[in-house]
């Protein structure tokens, strides 16, 4: 069998090989390593639903990779290419992701093999509620043990249906809202969850650019401002990441690829305008603020740029195109966009890759906050916001009293403002992303065998998970 270095392997094997590379650098017993890597359970369901008068049998999965911490956490995707291998790979990534950013969850992932564009709203509701029924009945959805979230092809709407179905089946579970995250705010969701993964990508890059030596190693200099960015995928993650990088960090987003082509503007795209155009016309073609090249989605990956953000599907950078990828930094906003074989080549070449299990962890970090909010049955900041405002105002009053001068308006709001839930969510997310990056850097610097950020991320994840096995043992 191939070691995957010169030949493509499956997505799950690819994740495993990346973990193996990290294991080679540290001293961990083979049995603990095997326990960490193995997928604990996979549920496969096939259920009938009546669509437009005809019965359709739909296939679905929920893979639980690890239960060393509970609940096991991870999204549910609806896509025409979902399969068991992919679910297991993505569930494993969730385990490592949670560990890297210190979210105390195991890893899980689920999906339905459907093309969501083929169904209307009511049909989607029927399918989602039926799938939820299967998951609940088989013990694969529960606030304490297994908590889904949105992923490709699903969003707040699906999460609200899932939570509602669970509630009807378990009306005596006081924590029923915590059975899924990514819900609409009016149904127990949290501010800032929808933007969270894109926001996390932004915070990851901001942290990277705080370290001059890291920037230099990538062959760049200066801050994020003015850096030329290419984004593949203009769904929730690609949109939010490019919007924040453009509007708040002054990056030039020179190209955005969707599933049908690439929109290019060397002077930078106005992201909100692009987004509004896409919502209205369902395509990027015809947008006046850029040149649209139809049918060349993959070409975006080969464009000359400072930062490439693959935010679409897995396996996009592979042996067929890796030699033509010239970006200085690749930030994996999608899960598994670089195959193991391509990753080895990028690593040999010195291209900096900020790995998925860290870079796109913003979603699950804010899911963790949502889950805590649901268990505590109170919005973050509700008890202290006004109190903080009064304290701040007292400080202003005291300062003015002592100095006899008025505190300028530009400082007043900063001093007497209390944090909203969104402020607290962003602060917690930023802190988590900074902390995890610094841990990755420290690990990479501590051991010559750890050559990439990916290896460092996996070493950190494995060490934390191994500690929980070694401390408690297996049961
Ligand atoms: N689907 C997202 C991911 O891949 C979020 C998972 C979650 O919030 O549980 O990370």
GROMACS .gro file of C-alpha atoms and ligand atoms in nm:
model
  485
    1UNK     CA    1   0.000   0.000   0.000
    2UNK     CA    2   0.120   0.349  -0.074
    3UNK     CA    3   0.231   0.578   0.205
    4UNK     CA    4   0.036   0.853   0.036
    5UNK     CA    5   0.341   1.060  -0.044
    6UNK     CA    6   0.338   1.025  -0.423
    7UNK     CA    7  -0.016   0.910  -0.468
    8UNK     CA    8  -0.352   1.035  -0.352
    9UNK     CA    9  -0.527   0.843  -0.076
   10UNK     CA   10  -0.875   0.875   0.072
   11UNK     CA   11  -0.968   1.175   0.285
   12UNK     CA   12  -0.973   0.968   0.606
   13UNK     CA   13  -0.634   0.813   0.528
   14UNK     CA   14  -0.504   1.159   0.448
   15UNK     CA   15  -0.603   1.288   0.794
   16UNK     CA   16  -0.453   0.975   0.953
   17UNK     CA   17  -0.125   1.020   0.765
   18UNK     CA   18  -0.104   1.382   0.879
   19UNK     CA   19  -0.149   1.263   1.236
   20UNK     CA   20   0.115   0.993   1.179
   21UNK     CA   21   0.361   1.260   1.069
   22UNK     CA   22   0.305   1.436   1.400
   23UNK     CA   23   0.336   1.109   1.592
   24UNK     CA   24   0.674   1.045   1.429
   25UNK     CA   25   0.803   1.360   1.599
   26UNK     CA   26   0.699   1.268   1.952
   27UNK     CA   27   0.740   0.977   2.182
   28UNK     CA   28   0.396   0.825   2.228
   29UNK     CA   29   0.320   0.460   2.277
   30UNK     CA   30   0.166   0.290   1.975
   31UNK     CA   31  -0.139   0.168   2.169
   32UNK     CA   32  -0.234   0.517   2.289
   33UNK     CA   33  -0.180   0.648   1.938
   34UNK     CA   34  -0.409   0.377   1.800
   35UNK     CA   35  -0.674   0.459   2.061
   36UNK     CA   36  -0.661   0.827   1.967
   37UNK     CA   37  -0.678   0.768   1.592
   38UNK     CA   38  -0.960   0.516   1.578
   39UNK     CA   39  -1.317   0.617   1.505
   40UNK     CA   40  -1.538   0.511   1.797
   41UNK     CA   41  -1.870   0.454   1.617
   42UNK     CA   42  -2.049   0.521   1.291
   43UNK     CA   43  -2.425   0.519   1.253
   44UNK     CA   44  -2.559   0.471   0.905
   45UNK     CA   45  -2.928   0.524   0.841
   46UNK     CA   46  -3.151   0.485   0.540
   47UNK     CA   47  -3.494   0.634   0.585
   48UNK     CA   48  -3.791   0.689   0.354
   49UNK     CA   49  -3.954   1.026   0.299
   50UNK     CA   50  -4.241   1.112   0.070
   51UNK     CA   51  -4.138   1.389  -0.170
   52UNK     CA   52  -4.383   1.518  -0.432
   53UNK     CA   53  -4.596   1.205  -0.391
   54UNK     CA   54  -4.302   0.963  -0.434
   55UNK     CA   55  -4.105   0.776  -0.170
   56UNK     CA   56  -3.733   0.855  -0.162
   57UNK     CA   57  -3.488   0.660   0.052
   58UNK     CA   58  -3.223   0.891   0.194
   59UNK     CA   59  -2.886   0.778   0.328
   60UNK     CA   60  -2.725   0.949   0.625
   61UNK     CA   61  -2.434   0.906   0.866
   62UNK     CA   62  -2.319   1.027   1.204
   63UNK     CA   63  -1.963   0.933   1.291
   64UNK     CA   64  -1.834   0.965   1.646
   65UNK     CA   65  -1.458   0.977   1.641
   66UNK     CA   66  -1.385   1.035   2.009
   67UNK     CA   67  -1.566   1.038   2.340
   68UNK     CA   68  -1.275   1.117   2.574
   69UNK     CA   69  -1.469   1.438   2.633
   70UNK     CA   70  -1.844   1.468   2.597
   71UNK     CA   71  -2.045   1.576   2.415
   72UNK     CA   72  -1.893   1.470   2.084
   73UNK     CA   73  -1.927   1.775   1.861
   74UNK     CA   74  -1.938   1.849   1.493
   75UNK     CA   75  -2.149   1.967   1.205
   76UNK     CA   76  -2.403   1.798   0.981
   77UNK     CA   77  -2.361   1.848   0.608
   78UNK     CA   78  -2.607   1.799   0.326
   79UNK     CA   79  -2.426   1.736  -0.001
   80UNK     CA   80  -2.447   1.506  -0.304
   81UNK     CA   81  -2.101   1.361  -0.232
   82UNK     CA   82  -2.134   1.268   0.138
   83UNK     CA   83  -1.996   0.923   0.225
   84UNK     CA   84  -1.875   0.729   0.528
   85UNK     CA   85  -1.504   0.784   0.465
   86UNK     CA   86  -1.561   1.159   0.453
   87UNK     CA   87  -1.769   1.152   0.773
   88UNK     CA   88  -1.497   0.961   0.958
   89UNK     CA   89  -1.228   1.200   0.833
   90UNK     CA   90  -1.430   1.505   0.933
   91UNK     CA   91  -1.519   1.355   1.273
   92UNK     CA   92  -1.147   1.293   1.338
   93UNK     CA   93  -1.069   1.651   1.239
   94UNK     CA   94  -1.328   1.767   1.494
   95UNK     CA   95  -1.151   1.573   1.769
   96UNK     CA   96  -0.817   1.738   1.692
   97UNK     CA   97  -0.977   2.077   1.630
   98UNK     CA   98  -1.147   2.084   1.971
   99UNK     CA   99  -0.827   1.977   2.141
  100UNK     CA  100  -0.610   2.238   1.963
  101UNK     CA  101  -0.832   2.527   2.073
  102UNK     CA  102  -0.914   2.384   2.417
  103UNK     CA  103  -1.281   2.318   2.357
  104UNK     CA  104  -1.370   2.032   2.595
  105UNK     CA  105  -1.555   1.817   2.342
  106UNK     CA  106  -1.501   1.493   2.154
  107UNK     CA  107  -1.526   1.484   1.774
  108UNK     CA  108  -1.822   1.387   1.558
  109UNK     CA  109  -1.963   1.460   1.213
  110UNK     CA  110  -2.276   1.376   1.023
  111UNK     CA  111  -2.428   1.413   0.684
  112UNK     CA  112  -2.704   1.332   0.442
  113UNK     CA  113  -2.639   1.225   0.086
  114UNK     CA  114  -2.872   1.475  -0.079
  115UNK     CA  115  -2.851   1.777  -0.304
  116UNK     CA  116  -3.024   2.039  -0.088
  117UNK     CA  117  -3.092   2.258  -0.394
  118UNK     CA  118  -3.339   1.998  -0.521
  119UNK     CA  119  -3.581   2.039  -0.230
  120UNK     CA  120  -3.811   2.321  -0.124
  121UNK     CA  121  -3.835   2.450   0.231
  122UNK     CA  122  -4.108   2.208   0.345
  123UNK     CA  123  -3.927   1.910   0.197
  124UNK     CA  124  -3.606   2.012   0.373
  125UNK     CA  125  -3.798   2.035   0.698
  126UNK     CA  126  -3.946   1.689   0.649
  127UNK     CA  127  -3.606   1.537   0.569
  128UNK     CA  128  -3.433   1.713   0.858
  129UNK     CA  129  -3.694   1.620   1.116
  130UNK     CA  130  -3.693   1.257   0.997
  131UNK     CA  131  -3.312   1.241   1.016
  132UNK     CA  132  -3.324   1.395   1.365
  133UNK     CA  133  -3.570   1.127   1.473
  134UNK     CA  134  -3.324   0.859   1.360
  135UNK     CA  135  -3.033   1.028   1.541
  136UNK     CA  136  -3.226   1.075   1.866
  137UNK     CA  137  -3.367   0.722   1.870
  138UNK     CA  138  -3.024   0.571   1.816
  139UNK     CA  139  -2.855   0.788   2.081
  140UNK     CA  140  -2.663   1.003   1.833
  141UNK     CA  141  -2.816   1.338   1.929
  142UNK     CA  142  -2.832   1.459   2.286
  143UNK     CA  143  -2.710   1.773   2.471
  144UNK     CA  144  -2.485   1.562   2.694
  145UNK     CA  145  -2.338   1.321   2.442
  146UNK     CA  146  -2.365   1.433   2.080
  147UNK     CA  147  -2.431   1.787   1.963
  148UNK     CA  148  -2.450   1.871   1.590
  149UNK     CA  149  -2.401   2.212   1.429
  150UNK     CA  150  -2.429   2.358   1.078
  151UNK     CA  151  -2.187   2.257   0.805
  152UNK     CA  152  -2.196   2.261   0.427
  153UNK     CA  153  -2.558   2.276   0.301
  154UNK     CA  154  -2.710   2.333   0.646
  155UNK     CA  155  -2.761   2.643   0.858
  156UNK     CA  156  -2.965   2.798   1.137
  157UNK     CA  157  -3.292   2.681   0.986
  158UNK     CA  158  -3.195   2.312   0.996
  159UNK     CA  159  -3.059   2.349   1.350
  160UNK     CA  160  -3.389   2.504   1.466
  161UNK     CA  161  -3.583   2.207   1.320
  162UNK     CA  162  -3.346   1.962   1.486
  163UNK     CA  163  -3.373   2.130   1.826
  164UNK     CA  164  -3.751   2.144   1.796
  165UNK     CA  165  -3.776   1.776   1.702
  166UNK     CA  166  -3.553   1.681   1.995
  167UNK     CA  167  -3.768   1.894   2.229
  168UNK     CA  168  -4.085   1.715   2.120
  169UNK     CA  169  -3.921   1.377   2.179
  170UNK     CA  170  -3.769   1.484   2.516
  171UNK     CA  171  -3.998   1.747   2.668
  172UNK     CA  172  -3.860   1.674   3.016
  173UNK     CA  173  -3.499   1.751   2.920
  174UNK     CA  174  -3.444   2.093   3.074
  175UNK     CA  175  -3.137   2.142   2.853
  176UNK     CA  176  -3.303   2.058   2.524
  177UNK     CA  177  -3.184   2.377   2.348
  178UNK     CA  178  -2.822   2.257   2.396
  179UNK     CA  179  -2.883   1.952   2.174
  180UNK     CA  180  -2.756   2.143   1.868
  181UNK     CA  181  -2.561   2.467   1.819
  182UNK     CA  182  -2.574   2.723   1.542
  183UNK     CA  183  -2.943   2.788   1.611
  184UNK     CA  184  -3.112   3.120   1.528
  185UNK     CA  185  -3.063   3.370   1.812
  186UNK     CA  186  -3.438   3.379   1.882
  187UNK     CA  187  -3.433   3.000   1.932
  188UNK     CA  188  -3.144   2.979   2.177
  189UNK     CA  189  -2.858   3.062   1.941
  190UNK     CA  190  -2.577   3.301   2.027
  191UNK     CA  191  -2.475   3.629   1.866
  192UNK     CA  192  -2.179   3.589   1.636
  193UNK     CA  193  -2.215   3.215   1.560
  194UNK     CA  194  -2.291   3.261   1.190
  195UNK     CA  195  -1.981   3.473   1.128
  196UNK     CA  196  -1.766   3.269   1.369
  197UNK     CA  197  -1.563   3.052   1.131
  198UNK     CA  198  -1.479   3.345   0.902
  199UNK     CA  199  -1.406   3.561   1.205
  200UNK     CA  200  -1.175   3.289   1.338
  201UNK     CA  201  -0.984   3.286   1.007
  202UNK     CA  202  -0.939   3.663   1.042
  203UNK     CA  203  -0.818   3.631   1.402
  204UNK     CA  204  -0.578   3.351   1.302
  205UNK     CA  205  -0.423   3.575   1.036
  206UNK     CA  206  -0.410   3.875   1.268
  207UNK     CA  207  -0.222   3.666   1.520
  208UNK     CA  208   0.014   3.529   1.254
  209UNK     CA  209   0.101   3.882   1.144
  210UNK     CA  210   0.180   3.984   1.503
  211UNK     CA  211   0.493   3.768   1.476
  212UNK     CA  212   0.751   3.930   1.250
  213UNK     CA  213   0.964   3.616   1.225
  214UNK     CA  214   0.664   3.410   1.113
  215UNK     CA  215   0.580   3.670   0.848
  216UNK     CA  216   0.942   3.676   0.731
  217UNK     CA  217   0.953   3.299   0.710
  218UNK     CA  218   0.656   3.316   0.473
  219UNK     CA  219   0.856   3.550   0.250
  220UNK     CA  220   0.643   3.852   0.339
  221UNK     CA  221   0.685   4.165   0.543
  222UNK     CA  222   0.471   4.417   0.727
  223UNK     CA  223   0.117   4.373   0.856
  224UNK     CA  224  -0.198   4.232   0.707
  225UNK     CA  225  -0.295   4.564   0.546
  226UNK     CA  226  -0.252   4.560   0.168
  227UNK     CA  227  -0.186   4.185   0.145
  228UNK     CA  228  -0.327   4.026  -0.169
  229UNK     CA  229  -0.581   3.758  -0.088
  230UNK     CA  230  -0.753   3.494  -0.303
  231UNK     CA  231  -1.055   3.309  -0.164
  232UNK     CA  232  -1.194   2.984  -0.303
  233UNK     CA  233  -1.557   2.945  -0.199
  234UNK     CA  234  -1.808   3.221  -0.131
  235UNK     CA  235  -2.035   3.043   0.116
  236UNK     CA  236  -2.067   3.144   0.479
  237UNK     CA  237  -1.698   3.102   0.562
  238UNK     CA  238  -1.548   3.250   0.243
  239UNK     CA  239  -1.784   3.547   0.257
  240UNK     CA  240  -1.722   3.636   0.622
  241UNK     CA  241  -1.344   3.580   0.609
  242UNK     CA  242  -1.304   3.797   0.297
  243UNK     CA  243  -1.542   4.063   0.429
  244UNK     CA  244  -1.357   4.107   0.759
  245UNK     CA  245  -1.011   4.094   0.599
  246UNK     CA  246  -1.113   4.359   0.346
  247UNK     CA  247  -1.320   4.587   0.568
  248UNK     CA  248  -1.125   4.568   0.893
  249UNK     CA  249  -0.767   4.470   0.803
  250UNK     CA  250  -0.729   4.648   0.469
  251UNK     CA  251  -0.647   4.334   0.272
  252UNK     CA  252  -0.698   4.341  -0.104
  253UNK     CA  253  -0.919   4.049  -0.200
  254UNK     CA  254  -0.813   4.015  -0.564
  255UNK     CA  255  -1.017   3.705  -0.650
  256UNK     CA  256  -1.313   3.506  -0.528
  257UNK     CA  257  -1.402   3.171  -0.679
  258UNK     CA  258  -1.747   3.018  -0.650
  259UNK     CA  259  -1.855   2.681  -0.789
  260UNK     CA  260  -1.878   2.812  -1.147
  261UNK     CA  261  -1.593   3.057  -1.197
  262UNK     CA  262  -1.362   3.323  -1.059
  263UNK     CA  263  -1.431   3.691  -1.004
  264UNK     CA  264  -1.109   3.892  -1.035
  265UNK     CA  265  -1.014   4.251  -0.961
  266UNK     CA  266  -0.644   4.321  -0.911
  267UNK     CA  267  -0.733   4.642  -0.724
  268UNK     CA  268  -0.946   4.452  -0.475
  269UNK     CA  269  -1.312   4.352  -0.462
  270UNK     CA  270  -1.572   4.533  -0.249
  271UNK     CA  271  -1.692   4.222  -0.066
  272UNK     CA  272  -2.029   4.341   0.063
  273UNK     CA  273  -2.124   4.455  -0.289
  274UNK     CA  274  -2.014   4.120  -0.431
  275UNK     CA  275  -2.219   3.941  -0.166
  276UNK     CA  276  -2.533   4.147  -0.231
  277UNK     CA  277  -2.494   4.083  -0.604
  278UNK     CA  278  -2.455   3.708  -0.544
  279UNK     CA  279  -2.766   3.695  -0.321
  280UNK     CA  280  -2.972   3.878  -0.583
  281UNK     CA  281  -2.844   3.709  -0.900
  282UNK     CA  282  -2.733   3.369  -0.760
  283UNK     CA  283  -2.406   3.407  -0.954
  284UNK     CA  284  -2.095   3.625  -0.956
  285UNK     CA  285  -2.116   3.652  -1.334
  286UNK     CA  286  -2.204   4.003  -1.450
  287UNK     CA  287  -2.080   4.184  -1.138
  288UNK     CA  288  -1.952   4.519  -1.262
  289UNK     CA  289  -1.675   4.559  -1.004
  290UNK     CA  290  -1.464   4.273  -1.142
  291UNK     CA  291  -1.393   4.039  -1.435
  292UNK     CA  292  -1.569   3.703  -1.419
  293UNK     CA  293  -1.394   3.404  -1.573
  294UNK     CA  294  -1.639   3.121  -1.608
  295UNK     CA  295  -1.542   2.757  -1.554
  296UNK     CA  296  -1.203   2.822  -1.399
  297UNK     CA  297  -1.270   2.775  -1.029
  298UNK     CA  298  -0.952   2.575  -0.966
  299UNK     CA  299  -0.744   2.841  -1.142
  300UNK     CA  300  -0.801   3.067  -0.841
  301UNK     CA  301  -0.581   2.833  -0.639
  302UNK     CA  302  -0.295   2.895  -0.881
  303UNK     CA  303  -0.316   3.274  -0.880
  304UNK     CA  304  -0.023   3.484  -0.767
  305UNK     CA  305  -0.115   3.615  -0.421
  306UNK     CA  306   0.014   3.653  -0.066
  307UNK     CA  307  -0.264   3.464   0.110
  308UNK     CA  308  -0.475   3.188  -0.039
  309UNK     CA  309  -0.788   3.087   0.152
  310UNK     CA  310  -0.949   2.764   0.031
  311UNK     CA  311  -1.296   2.785   0.186
  312UNK     CA  312  -1.483   2.525  -0.017
  313UNK     CA  313  -1.443   2.149  -0.041
  314UNK     CA  314  -1.179   1.898   0.065
  315UNK     CA  315  -0.900   1.779  -0.166
  316UNK     CA  316  -0.881   2.101  -0.371
  317UNK     CA  317  -0.502   2.131  -0.361
  318UNK     CA  318  -0.369   1.795  -0.471
  319UNK     CA  319  -0.091   1.634  -0.673
  320UNK     CA  320  -0.248   1.755  -0.998
  321UNK     CA  321  -0.215   2.125  -0.916
  322UNK     CA  322   0.014   2.169  -0.615
  323UNK     CA  323   0.317   2.258  -0.828
  324UNK     CA  324   0.127   2.554  -0.968
  325UNK     CA  325   0.014   2.689  -0.629
  326UNK     CA  326   0.231   2.994  -0.564
  327UNK     CA  327   0.066   3.164  -0.264
  328UNK     CA  328   0.301   3.244   0.024
  329UNK     CA  329   0.051   3.149   0.295
  330UNK     CA  330  -0.239   2.906   0.265
  331UNK     CA  331  -0.509   2.931   0.531
  332UNK     CA  332  -0.729   2.623   0.533
  333UNK     CA  333  -1.072   2.772   0.603
  334UNK     CA  334  -1.234   2.455   0.462
  335UNK     CA  335  -1.183   2.113   0.617
  336UNK     CA  336  -0.913   1.911   0.440
  337UNK     CA  337  -0.862   2.132   0.131
  338UNK     CA  338  -0.504   2.005   0.089
  339UNK     CA  339  -0.439   1.633   0.041
  340UNK     CA  340  -0.165   1.462   0.239
  341UNK     CA  341   0.054   1.419  -0.070
  342UNK     CA  342   0.017   1.785  -0.169
  343UNK     CA  343   0.079   1.894   0.189
  344UNK     CA  344   0.412   1.709   0.191
  345UNK     CA  345   0.517   1.895  -0.123
  346UNK     CA  346   0.413   2.233   0.017
  347UNK     CA  347   0.600   2.161   0.335
  348UNK     CA  348   0.919   2.064   0.145
  349UNK     CA  349   0.888   2.384  -0.056
  350UNK     CA  350   0.847   2.597   0.257
  351UNK     CA  351   0.498   2.725   0.179
  352UNK     CA  352   0.334   2.823   0.506
  353UNK     CA  353   0.009   2.637   0.570
  354UNK     CA  354  -0.215   2.743   0.857
  355UNK     CA  355  -0.396   2.413   0.908
  356UNK     CA  356  -0.771   2.354   0.905
  357UNK     CA  357  -0.792   2.202   1.251
  358UNK     CA  358  -0.675   2.538   1.385
  359UNK     CA  359  -0.773   2.790   1.116
  360UNK     CA  360  -1.141   2.701   1.092
  361UNK     CA  361  -1.197   2.623   1.460
  362UNK     CA  362  -1.387   2.950   1.512
  363UNK     CA  363  -1.717   2.774   1.442
  364UNK     CA  364  -1.681   2.514   1.712
  365UNK     CA  365  -1.535   2.765   1.959
  366UNK     CA  366  -1.848   2.978   1.935
  367UNK     CA  367  -2.059   2.661   1.939
  368UNK     CA  368  -1.899   2.588   2.275
  369UNK     CA  369  -2.006   2.933   2.397
  370UNK     CA  370  -2.358   2.870   2.266
  371UNK     CA  371  -2.375   2.533   2.443
  372UNK     CA  372  -2.267   2.695   2.773
  373UNK     CA  373  -2.524   2.971   2.722
  374UNK     CA  374  -2.793   2.707   2.670
  375UNK     CA  375  -2.692   2.510   2.980
  376UNK     CA  376  -2.681   2.823   3.192
  377UNK     CA  377  -3.012   2.943   3.043
  378UNK     CA  378  -2.894   3.303   3.033
  379UNK     CA  379  -2.745   3.534   2.773
  380UNK     CA  380  -2.379   3.624   2.828
  381UNK     CA  381  -2.347   3.971   2.980
  382UNK     CA  382  -2.706   3.994   3.100
  383UNK     CA  383  -2.610   4.025   3.465
  384UNK     CA  384  -2.312   4.257   3.438
  385UNK     CA  385  -2.352   4.484   3.135
  386UNK     CA  386  -2.536   4.772   3.308
  387UNK     CA  387  -2.325   4.727   3.620
  388UNK     CA  388  -2.009   4.773   3.411
  389UNK     CA  389  -2.160   5.082   3.251
  390UNK     CA  390  -2.232   5.237   3.591
  391UNK     CA  391  -1.880   5.157   3.713
  392UNK     CA  392  -1.732   5.318   3.401
  393UNK     CA  393  -1.951   5.626   3.445
  394UNK     CA  394  -1.841   5.651   3.809
  395UNK     CA  395  -1.478   5.649   3.694
  396UNK     CA  396  -1.550   5.929   3.447
  397UNK     CA  397  -1.730   6.130   3.714
  398UNK     CA  398  -1.442   6.083   3.959
  399UNK     CA  399  -1.182   6.177   3.698
  400UNK     CA  400  -1.374   6.492   3.602
  401UNK     CA  401  -1.426   6.583   3.966
  402UNK     CA  402  -1.057   6.550   4.051
  403UNK     CA  403  -0.918   6.719   3.738
  404UNK     CA  404  -1.194   6.973   3.687
  405UNK     CA  405  -1.185   6.885   3.315
  406UNK     CA  406  -1.429   6.702   3.094
  407UNK     CA  407  -1.327   6.354   2.968
  408UNK     CA  408  -1.326   6.387   2.586
  409UNK     CA  409  -1.615   6.215   2.401
  410UNK     CA  410  -1.378   5.981   2.220
  411UNK     CA  411  -1.291   5.817   2.553
  412UNK     CA  412  -1.633   5.828   2.720
  413UNK     CA  413  -1.791   5.536   2.533
  414UNK     CA  414  -1.478   5.324   2.580
  415UNK     CA  415  -1.488   5.378   2.955
  416UNK     CA  416  -1.860   5.364   3.031
  417UNK     CA  417  -1.969   5.102   2.779
  418UNK     CA  418  -2.066   4.752   2.898
  419UNK     CA  419  -1.987   4.447   2.682
  420UNK     CA  420  -2.270   4.304   2.471
  421UNK     CA  421  -2.298   3.931   2.410
  422UNK     CA  422  -2.138   3.981   2.068
  423UNK     CA  423  -1.844   4.169   2.225
  424UNK     CA  424  -1.790   3.883   2.468
  425UNK     CA  425  -1.817   3.616   2.199
  426UNK     CA  426  -1.563   3.793   1.980
  427UNK     CA  427  -1.331   3.846   2.274
  428UNK     CA  428  -1.348   3.477   2.370
  429UNK     CA  429  -1.293   3.371   2.010
  430UNK     CA  430  -0.999   3.605   1.962
  431UNK     CA  431  -0.840   3.485   2.285
  432UNK     CA  432  -0.882   3.118   2.185
  433UNK     CA  433  -0.728   3.175   1.841
  434UNK     CA  434  -0.432   3.371   1.981
  435UNK     CA  435  -0.366   3.116   2.252
  436UNK     CA  436  -0.377   2.818   2.017
  437UNK     CA  437  -0.145   2.986   1.767
  438UNK     CA  438   0.107   3.066   2.037
  439UNK     CA  439   0.095   2.705   2.155
  440UNK     CA  440   0.157   2.588   1.798
  441UNK     CA  441   0.452   2.822   1.762
  442UNK     CA  442   0.604   2.712   2.090
  443UNK     CA  443   0.571   2.345   1.995
  444UNK     CA  444   0.722   2.405   1.652
  445UNK     CA  445   1.017   2.589   1.803
  446UNK     CA  446   1.072   2.321   2.068
  447UNK     CA  447   1.143   2.031   1.834
  448UNK     CA  448   1.338   2.031   1.505
  449UNK     CA  449   1.135   1.738   1.376
  450UNK     CA  450   0.819   1.948   1.387
  451UNK     CA  451   0.855   2.133   1.062
  452UNK     CA  452   0.507   2.269   0.991
  453UNK     CA  453   0.226   2.440   1.178
  454UNK     CA  454   0.010   2.138   1.095
  455UNK     CA  455   0.250   1.900   1.268
  456UNK     CA  456   0.267   2.135   1.565
  457UNK     CA  457  -0.112   2.158   1.583
  458UNK     CA  458  -0.150   1.781   1.575
  459UNK     CA  459   0.127   1.730   1.831
  460UNK     CA  460  -0.054   1.967   2.068
  461UNK     CA  461  -0.386   1.794   2.007
  462UNK     CA  462  -0.243   1.445   2.051
  463UNK     CA  463  -0.059   1.537   2.370
  464UNK     CA  464  -0.374   1.678   2.529
  465UNK     CA  465  -0.589   1.380   2.427
  466UNK     CA  466  -0.318   1.132   2.532
  467UNK     CA  467  -0.302   1.297   2.872
  468UNK     CA  468  -0.669   1.230   2.924
  469UNK     CA  469  -0.619   0.860   2.834
  470UNK     CA  470  -0.308   0.832   3.051
  471UNK     CA  471  -0.464   1.008   3.349
  472UNK     CA  472  -0.793   0.824   3.349
  473UNK     CA  473  -0.712   0.504   3.161
  474UNK     CA  474  -0.950   0.330   2.925
  475UNK     CA  475  -1.282   0.191   3.038
  476LIG     N1  476  -1.915   2.240   1.106
  476LIG     C1  477  -1.823   2.321   1.176
  476LIG     C2  478  -1.683   2.263   1.170
  476LIG     O1  479  -1.651   2.188   1.083
  476LIG     C3  480  -1.869   2.354   1.317
  476LIG     C4  481  -1.882   2.239   1.411
  476LIG     C5  482  -1.949   2.274   1.543
  476LIG     O2  483  -1.971   2.391   1.569
  476LIG     O3  484  -1.979   2.181   1.617
  476LIG     O4  485  -1.597   2.296   1.247
   0.00000   0.00000   0.00000
